[in-house]
Amino acid sequence: MKEVIENILSRRSIRKYLEDQILDEDLSIILEAAKHAPSGGNSQTWHFTVLQNKEKLMELNKYVRAAFDKLEVNENTYRSIRSGKVAAKNEAYSFYYNAPTLIIVTNERNYGNAMADSACAIENMLLASNALNLGSCYVNQLTWFGDNNDLRELLIELGVPESHKVCGAIIVGYRDGDMPTAAKRKENTVTIIK
Ligand SMILES: Cc1cc2nc3c(=O)[nH]c(=O)nc-3n(C[C@H](O)[C@H](O)[C@H](O)COP(=O)(O)O)c2cc1C
């Protein structure tokens, strides 16, 4: 019990990775954790596409940079998309922080719980990674741009089912550097009525 809570509280988003690939055994545990997440009506319609091929990761990154480049933004655009557009102008930009493993979570386009189910699976994977002493981070660029023509074609070529949309993605690898400290949690986000 204590270990589970400690795992939840100690998980952090990691944005700097060593080049070494994660062990296949660890990847299996992470995917098993994903598949054991709850899903609406036990649908389990998700799909997990694991990308560990450097060339393919770089190709995805190229399309993400191109998508940012084409994107029109204004002051109402979501803050992370605006800052992503600026960051992506840099040649060295990597939406997956050069992590060795990217796991793309997709789900049925017309299924109402697609995002909720996928988010449950994603959190399970982030926690499993932390329990295995691996760094991980949610990365959202494929959710934003997954329907762009080039990206969609590549995702399908990589094994994403045609009827699916991208609901999220995570990166996993060995952390390079110290564990970051937790960002301050906001006050007044809870109401308890007894
Ligand atoms: C839906 C969602 C999308 C996110 N997208 C990104 C992202 O694209 N890139 C990134 O570096 N972090 C991303 N994050 C991670 C958040 O920035 C991070 O969880 C938050 O700053 C709190 O830090 P912590 O995870 O270390 O507690 C995302 C998190 C969520 C839940």
GROMACS .gro file of N, CA, C and O in nm, residues 45-109:
model
  260
   45THR      N    1  -1.045  -0.114  -2.637
   45THR     CA    2  -1.031  -0.092  -2.782
   45THR      C    3  -0.902  -0.018  -2.815
   45THR      O    4  -0.876   0.015  -2.931
   46TRP      N    5  -0.821   0.010  -2.714
   46TRP     CA    6  -0.695   0.083  -2.734
   46TRP      C    7  -0.595   0.002  -2.814
   46TRP      O    8  -0.605  -0.120  -2.828
   47HIS      N    9  -0.494   0.073  -2.864
   47HIS     CA   10  -0.382   0.005  -2.929
   47HIS      C   11  -0.255   0.079  -2.888
   47HIS      O   12  -0.253   0.201  -2.881
   48PHE      N   13  -0.149   0.003  -2.861
   48PHE     CA   14  -0.023   0.061  -2.817
   48PHE      C   15   0.083   0.035  -2.923
   48PHE      O   16   0.116  -0.081  -2.949
   49THR      N   17   0.129   0.139  -2.987
   49THR     CA   18   0.232   0.125  -3.090
   49THR      C   19   0.364   0.170  -3.029
   49THR      O   20   0.379   0.285  -2.991
   50VAL      N   21   0.455   0.075  -3.018
   50VAL     CA   22   0.584   0.104  -2.953
   50VAL      C   23   0.688   0.130  -3.061
   50VAL      O   24   0.708   0.046  -3.150
   51LEU      N   25   0.754   0.244  -3.051
   51LEU     CA   26   0.853   0.282  -3.151
   51LEU      C   27   0.989   0.293  -3.085
   51LEU      O   28   1.011   0.377  -2.997
   52GLN      N   29   1.081   0.206  -3.128
   52GLN     CA   30   1.217   0.206  -3.072
   52GLN      C   31   1.321   0.220  -3.182
   52GLN      O   32   1.439   0.197  -3.160
   53ASN      N   33   1.273   0.255  -3.301
   53ASN     CA   34   1.360   0.267  -3.417
   53ASN      C   35   1.396   0.415  -3.437
   53ASN      O   36   1.308   0.499  -3.459
   54LYS      N   37   1.527   0.444  -3.429
   54LYS     CA   38   1.572   0.584  -3.430
   54LYS      C   39   1.531   0.657  -3.557
   54LYS      O   40   1.486   0.772  -3.552
   55GLU      N   41   1.544   0.588  -3.673
   55GLU     CA   42   1.513   0.654  -3.801
   55GLU      C   43   1.364   0.691  -3.805
   55GLU      O   44   1.326   0.800  -3.848
   56LYS      N   45   1.280   0.595  -3.761
   56LYS     CA   46   1.136   0.622  -3.763
   56LYS      C   47   1.100   0.734  -3.663
   56LYS      O   48   1.013   0.818  -3.692
   57LEU      N   49   1.166   0.735  -3.549
   57LEU     CA   50   1.140   0.841  -3.451
   57LEU      C   51   1.177   0.977  -3.510
   57LEU      O   52   1.102   1.075  -3.496
   58MET      N   53   1.289   0.979  -3.581
   58MET     CA   54   1.332   1.106  -3.642
   58MET      C   55   1.239   1.149  -3.754
   58MET      O   56   1.213   1.268  -3.775
   59GLU      N   57   1.185   1.051  -3.826
   59GLU     CA   58   1.090   1.083  -3.933
   59GLU      C   59   0.962   1.143  -3.872
   59GLU      O   60   0.911   1.245  -3.921
   60LEU      N   61   0.914   1.082  -3.763
   60LEU     CA   62   0.796   1.137  -3.694
   60LEU      C   63   0.824   1.280  -3.650
   60LEU      O   64   0.741   1.369  -3.666
   61ASN      N   65   0.944   1.300  -3.593
   61ASN     CA   66   0.982   1.432  -3.543
   61ASN      C   67   0.983   1.536  -3.654
   61ASN      O   68   0.940   1.650  -3.636
   62LYS      N   69   1.030   1.491  -3.772
   62LYS     CA   70   1.035   1.582  -3.889
   62LYS      C   71   0.893   1.629  -3.923
   62LYS      O   72   0.868   1.747  -3.947
   63TYR      N   73   0.798   1.536  -3.920
   63TYR     CA   74   0.659   1.571  -3.952
   63TYR      C   75   0.597   1.660  -3.844
   63TYR      O   76   0.516   1.747  -3.873
   64VAL      N   77   0.635   1.633  -3.719
   64VAL     CA   78   0.584   1.717  -3.610
   64VAL      C   79   0.636   1.860  -3.626
   64VAL      O   80   0.561   1.957  -3.615
   65ARG      N   81   0.764   1.873  -3.659
   65ARG     CA   82   0.822   2.007  -3.679
   65ARG      C   83   0.752   2.079  -3.795
   65ARG      O   84   0.721   2.198  -3.788
   66ALA      N   85   0.726   2.004  -3.903
   66ALA     CA   86   0.658   2.063  -4.019
   66ALA      C   87   0.516   2.107  -3.981
   66ALA      O   88   0.469   2.212  -4.025
   67ALA      N   89   0.450   2.026  -3.898
   67ALA     CA   90   0.312   2.059  -3.856
   67ALA      C   91   0.312   2.186  -3.773
   67ALA      O   92   0.226   2.273  -3.790
   68PHE      N   93   0.409   2.199  -3.682
   68PHE     CA   94   0.419   2.321  -3.602
   68PHE      C   95   0.443   2.442  -3.692
   68PHE      O   96   0.387   2.549  -3.674
   69ASP      N   97   0.529   2.421  -3.792
   69ASP     CA   98   0.566   2.529  -3.882
   69ASP      C   99   0.442   2.583  -3.955
   69ASP      O  100   0.425   2.704  -3.970
   70LYS      N  101   0.357   2.490  -3.999
   70LYS     CA  102   0.238   2.529  -4.077
   70LYS      C  103   0.128   2.589  -3.991
   70LYS      O  104   0.039   2.658  -4.040
   71LEU      N  105   0.131   2.556  -3.862
   71LEU     CA  106   0.020   2.591  -3.773
   71LEU      C  107   0.010   2.741  -3.749
   71LEU      O  108   0.108   2.807  -3.715
   72GLU      N  109  -0.112   2.794  -3.767
   72GLU     CA  110  -0.137   2.935  -3.735
   72GLU      C  111  -0.176   2.943  -3.588
   72GLU      O  112  -0.264   2.870  -3.544
   73VAL      N  113  -0.112   3.031  -3.514
   73VAL     CA  114  -0.149   3.045  -3.373
   73VAL      C  115  -0.184   3.190  -3.342
   73VAL      O  116  -0.142   3.282  -3.413
   74ASN      N  117  -0.262   3.210  -3.239
   74ASN     CA  118  -0.289   3.346  -3.190
   74ASN      C  119  -0.294   3.341  -3.038
   74ASN      O  120  -0.263   3.237  -2.978
   75GLU      N  121  -0.332   3.452  -2.974
   75GLU     CA  122  -0.322   3.458  -2.827
   75GLU      C  123  -0.419   3.360  -2.759
   75GLU      O  124  -0.404   3.329  -2.641
   76ASN      N  125  -0.518   3.310  -2.835
   76ASN     CA  126  -0.612   3.213  -2.775
   76ASN      C  127  -0.564   3.068  -2.787
   76ASN      O  128  -0.626   2.978  -2.732
   77THR      N  129  -0.457   3.048  -2.863
   77THR     CA  130  -0.407   2.912  -2.882
   77THR      C  131  -0.350   2.860  -2.749
   77THR      O  132  -0.285   2.934  -2.676
   78TYR      N  133  -0.373   2.732  -2.722
   78TYR     CA  134  -0.324   2.666  -2.600
   78TYR      C  135  -0.175   2.695  -2.585
   78TYR      O  136  -0.097   2.679  -2.679
   79ARG      N  137  -0.137   2.737  -2.462
   79ARG     CA  138  -0.001   2.782  -2.430
   79ARG      C  139   0.108   2.685  -2.478
   79ARG      O  140   0.207   2.724  -2.537
   80SER      N  141   0.087   2.554  -2.453
   80SER     CA  142   0.191   2.455  -2.488
   80SER      C  143   0.207   2.443  -2.639
   80SER      O  144   0.315   2.410  -2.688
   81ILE      N  145   0.099   2.466  -2.713
   81ILE     CA  146   0.109   2.460  -2.859
   81ILE      C  147   0.188   2.581  -2.908
   81ILE      O  148   0.275   2.570  -2.994
   82ARG      N  149   0.161   2.698  -2.848
   82ARG     CA  150   0.234   2.818  -2.888
   82ARG      C  151   0.383   2.804  -2.859
   82ARG      O  152   0.467   2.833  -2.943
   83SER      N  153   0.415   2.754  -2.736
   83SER     CA  154   0.558   2.741  -2.702
   83SER      C  155   0.622   2.629  -2.784
   83SER      O  156   0.739   2.637  -2.822
   84GLY      N  157   0.543   2.526  -2.818
   84GLY     CA  158   0.594   2.418  -2.902
   84GLY      C  159   0.631   2.470  -3.040
   84GLY      O  160   0.733   2.431  -3.097
   85LYS      N  161   0.548   2.559  -3.092
   85LYS     CA  162   0.576   2.614  -3.226
   85LYS      C  163   0.710   2.688  -3.226
   85LYS      O  164   0.789   2.674  -3.319
   86VAL      N  165   0.735   2.763  -3.121
   86VAL     CA  166   0.863   2.836  -3.110
   86VAL      C  167   0.978   2.736  -3.096
   86VAL      O  168   1.078   2.743  -3.169
   87ALA      N  169   0.961   2.638  -3.006
   87ALA     CA  170   1.070   2.541  -2.980
   87ALA      C  171   1.102   2.460  -3.105
   87ALA      O  172   1.219   2.429  -3.132
   88ALA      N  173   0.998   2.427  -3.183
   88ALA     CA  174   1.016   2.339  -3.300
   88ALA      C  175   1.093   2.407  -3.414
   88ALA      O  176   1.136   2.339  -3.508
   89LYS      N  177   1.112   2.538  -3.405
   89LYS     CA  178   1.191   2.608  -3.508
   89LYS      C  179   1.338   2.569  -3.497
   89LYS      O  180   1.413   2.577  -3.593
   90ASN      N  181   1.377   2.527  -3.378
   90ASN     CA  182   1.516   2.487  -3.354
   90ASN      C  183   1.542   2.348  -3.416
   90ASN      O  184   1.467   2.255  -3.390
   91GLU      N  185   1.648   2.339  -3.496
   91GLU     CA  186   1.686   2.211  -3.561
   91GLU      C  187   1.695   2.097  -3.461
   91GLU      O  188   1.670   1.981  -3.494
   92ALA      N  189   1.738   2.131  -3.337
   92ALA     CA  190   1.763   2.027  -3.236
   92ALA      C  191   1.635   1.984  -3.165
   92ALA      O  192   1.638   1.894  -3.080
   93TYR      N  193   1.522   2.045  -3.202
   93TYR     CA  194   1.396   2.012  -3.134
   93TYR      C  195   1.361   1.864  -3.149
   93TYR      O  196   1.367   1.808  -3.258
   94SER      N  197   1.327   1.804  -3.037
   94SER     CA  198   1.279   1.665  -3.040
   94SER      C  199   1.157   1.657  -2.950
   94SER      O  200   1.169   1.672  -2.828
   95PHE      N  201   1.040   1.633  -3.009
   95PHE     CA  202   0.918   1.630  -2.926
   95PHE      C  203   0.923   1.515  -2.827
   95PHE      O  204   0.858   1.518  -2.723
   96TYR      N  205   1.009   1.413  -2.858
   96TYR     CA  206   1.020   1.297  -2.768
   96TYR      C  207   1.149   1.304  -2.686
   96TYR      O  208   1.188   1.205  -2.626
   97TYR      N  209   1.209   1.421  -2.678
   97TYR     CA  210   1.328   1.447  -2.595
   97TYR      C  211   1.437   1.343  -2.620
   97TYR      O  212   1.509   1.304  -2.527
   98ASN      N  213   1.446   1.293  -2.741
   98ASN     CA  214   1.546   1.192  -2.778
   98ASN      C  215   1.542   1.069  -2.687
   98ASN      O  216   1.646   1.004  -2.667
   99ALA      N  217   1.425   1.039  -2.633
   99ALA     CA  218   1.412   0.917  -2.552
   99ALA      C  219   1.420   0.796  -2.645
   99ALA      O  220   1.383   0.806  -2.762
  100PRO      N  221   1.465   0.682  -2.595
  100PRO     CA  222   1.480   0.566  -2.685
  100PRO      C  223   1.347   0.496  -2.718
  100PRO      O  224   1.340   0.425  -2.818
  101THR      N  225   1.246   0.515  -2.636
  101THR     CA  226   1.118   0.446  -2.659
  101THR      C  227   1.001   0.545  -2.657
  101THR      O  228   0.990   0.626  -2.565
  102LEU      N  229   0.918   0.534  -2.758
  102LEU     CA  230   0.794   0.613  -2.765
  102LEU      C  231   0.678   0.515  -2.773
  102LEU      O  232   0.682   0.421  -2.853
  103ILE      N  233   0.578   0.533  -2.689
  103ILE     CA  234   0.459   0.446  -2.695
  103ILE      C  235   0.339   0.535  -2.731
  103ILE      O  236   0.303   0.626  -2.656
  104ILE      N  237   0.282   0.507  -2.847
  104ILE     CA  238   0.169   0.587  -2.896
  104ILE      C  239   0.039   0.513  -2.861
  104ILE      O  240   0.025   0.395  -2.894
  105VAL      N  241  -0.051   0.585  -2.795
  105VAL     CA  242  -0.177   0.523  -2.754
  105VAL      C  243  -0.288   0.574  -2.845
  105VAL      O  244  -0.312   0.694  -2.853
  106THR      N  245  -0.352   0.482  -2.914
  106THR     CA  246  -0.461   0.520  -3.004
  106THR      C  247  -0.587   0.444  -2.964
  106THR      O  248  -0.582   0.345  -2.892
  107ASN      N  249  -0.698   0.494  -3.013
  107ASN     CA  250  -0.825   0.431  -2.979
  107ASN      C  251  -0.927   0.462  -3.090
  107ASN      O  252  -0.905   0.553  -3.171
  108GLU      N  253  -1.036   0.389  -3.089
  108GLU     CA  254  -1.140   0.404  -3.191
  108GLU      C  255  -1.187   0.549  -3.198
  108GLU      O  256  -1.226   0.609  -3.096
  109ARG      N  257  -1.182   0.604  -3.318
  109ARG     CA  258  -1.216   0.744  -3.342
  109ARG      C  259  -1.356   0.781  -3.290
  109ARG      O  260  -1.376   0.887  -3.234
   0.00000   0.00000   0.00000
